[in-house]
Short mmCIF file of C-alpha atoms in Angstrom, two decimals:
data_model
loop_
_atom_site.label_atom_id
_atom_site.label_comp_id
_atom_site.label_asym_id
_atom_site.label_seq_id
_atom_site.Cartn_x
_atom_site.Cartn_y
_atom_site.Cartn_z
CA UNK A 1 141.67 65.48 236.36
CA UNK A 2 141.10 61.69 234.65
CA UNK A 3 141.05 59.61 237.91
CA UNK A 4 142.49 55.04 237.63
CA UNK A 5 138.85 54.48 238.36
CA UNK A 6 136.71 56.72 235.56
CA UNK A 7 139.31 55.10 233.32
CA UNK A 8 138.40 51.34 234.25
CA UNK A 9 134.55 53.08 234.16
CA UNK A 10 135.12 54.02 229.77
CA UNK A 11 137.09 50.67 228.88
CA UNK A 12 134.27 48.62 230.05
CA UNK A 13 131.70 50.36 228.52
CA UNK A 14 133.78 50.49 226.35
CA UNK A 15 134.40 46.76 226.00
CA UNK A 16 130.90 46.12 227.42
CA UNK A 17 132.88 44.13 230.16
CA UNK A 18 130.67 44.24 233.49
CA UNK A 19 131.43 44.92 237.01
CA UNK A 20 130.89 40.81 237.60
CA UNK A 21 132.72 39.70 235.15
CA UNK A 22 135.32 41.45 235.06
CA UNK A 23 136.13 40.46 239.02
CA UNK A 24 135.39 36.92 238.53
CA UNK A 25 138.33 37.25 235.42
CA UNK A 26 140.66 39.14 238.63
CA UNK A 27 139.31 36.62 241.43
CA UNK A 28 137.73 40.03 243.39
CA UNK A 29 134.73 40.66 245.03
CA UNK A 30 132.69 43.01 242.68
CA UNK A 31 132.27 45.35 245.10
CA UNK A 32 135.71 46.03 245.52
CA UNK A 33 135.81 46.50 240.81
CA UNK A 34 132.67 48.83 242.47
CA UNK A 35 135.03 51.03 244.91
CA UNK A 36 137.89 50.87 242.53
CA UNK A 37 136.40 52.40 239.84
CA UNK A 38 134.21 54.76 241.96
CA UNK A 39 137.48 55.72 243.32
CA UNK A 40 136.61 54.95 246.57
CA UNK A 41 139.66 51.70 247.11
CA UNK A 42 142.98 52.46 244.60
CA UNK A 43 144.04 49.09 243.30
CA UNK A 44 147.69 48.33 244.55
CA UNK A 45 150.30 47.83 241.40
CA UNK A 46 149.94 44.83 240.71
CA UNK A 47 146.43 44.40 240.82
CA UNK A 48 146.27 47.68 238.42
CA UNK A 49 148.90 45.61 236.45
CA UNK A 50 146.10 43.15 235.66
CA UNK A 51 143.46 45.46 235.52
CA UNK A 52 145.10 47.22 232.45
CA UNK A 53 145.48 43.87 231.48
CA UNK A 54 141.81 43.08 231.21
CA UNK A 55 141.15 45.40 230.45
CA UNK A 56 143.57 46.24 227.39
CA UNK A 57 145.19 49.77 229.39
CA UNK A 58 148.33 50.86 228.31
CA UNK A 59 149.19 50.64 231.96
CA UNK A 60 152.65 53.01 231.14
CA UNK A 61 150.21 55.92 229.94
CA UNK A 62 148.15 55.16 232.93
CA UNK A 63 150.10 56.17 235.35
CA UNK A 64 151.71 59.07 233.02
CA UNK A 65 148.66 61.17 234.14
CA UNK A 66 149.29 62.89 236.61
CA UNK A 67 152.48 63.65 235.30
CA UNK A 68 150.47 65.46 232.53
CA UNK A 69 146.74 66.72 233.60
CA UNK A 70 146.05 65.23 230.78
CA UNK A 71 142.58 63.65 230.79
CA UNK A 72 143.00 62.91 227.17
CA UNK A 73 146.08 61.42 227.57
CA UNK A 74 144.73 57.61 228.55
CA UNK A 75 142.01 57.88 224.93
CA UNK A 76 145.06 60.00 222.47
CA UNK A 77 143.37 59.74 219.53
CA UNK A 78 140.60 57.61 220.43
CA UNK A 79 137.44 58.80 218.71
CA UNK A 80 134.93 56.24 219.64
CA UNK A 81 135.48 57.56 223.46
CA UNK A 82 134.66 61.46 222.13
CA UNK A 83 131.52 60.06 220.35
CA UNK A 84 130.55 58.45 223.13
CA UNK A 85 131.43 62.66 225.68
CA UNK A 86 129.38 63.15 223.10
CA UNK A 87 126.63 61.21 223.02
CA UNK A 88 125.90 61.83 226.53
CA UNK A 89 125.66 65.50 226.35
CA UNK A 90 122.51 64.95 223.80
CA UNK A 91 119.06 64.69 225.36
CA UNK A 92 117.13 61.44 225.60
CA UNK A 93 115.22 62.72 222.46
CA UNK A 94 117.48 63.40 219.97
CA UNK A 95 120.39 60.30 221.13
CA UNK A 96 118.69 58.27 218.42
CA UNK A 97 118.69 61.29 215.30
CA UNK A 98 122.46 61.40 217.05
CA UNK A 99 122.96 57.55 216.81
CA UNK A 100 121.59 57.73 213.14
CA UNK A 101 124.67 60.75 212.20
CA UNK A 102 127.11 59.01 213.24
CA UNK A 103 126.10 55.86 211.52
CA UNK A 104 126.07 57.27 207.61
CA UNK A 105 129.27 59.00 208.51
CA UNK A 106 131.10 55.54 209.28
CA UNK A 107 129.41 54.28 206.24
CA UNK A 108 130.99 57.41 203.79
CA UNK A 109 134.40 55.84 205.39
CA UNK A 110 134.12 52.39 204.90
CA UNK A 111 133.07 53.75 200.81
CA UNK A 112 136.40 55.51 201.26
#
């Protein structure tokens, strides 16, 4: 099951936000952000709300995750996430070819 720390990591990667930048925005230590991302600590509700706001995460979906036990619930229909997950499974030597194929498909979609 996906955790809040996992959601944070994915969204930070998606938005290209570094832990240092998020920590500064939240006025907390970078090590605290690291602990949240690695599920070593859980933020209180107020901090979770701030994190969701900063990272553009839907808080109501996050709170529903435990109920539905669905890893993709928070990222419903997020094709960028799915492409990213597929890319992680590819060998380093094949990543360039994969990226070219994704870019080609993206360009095809823009033409339509």
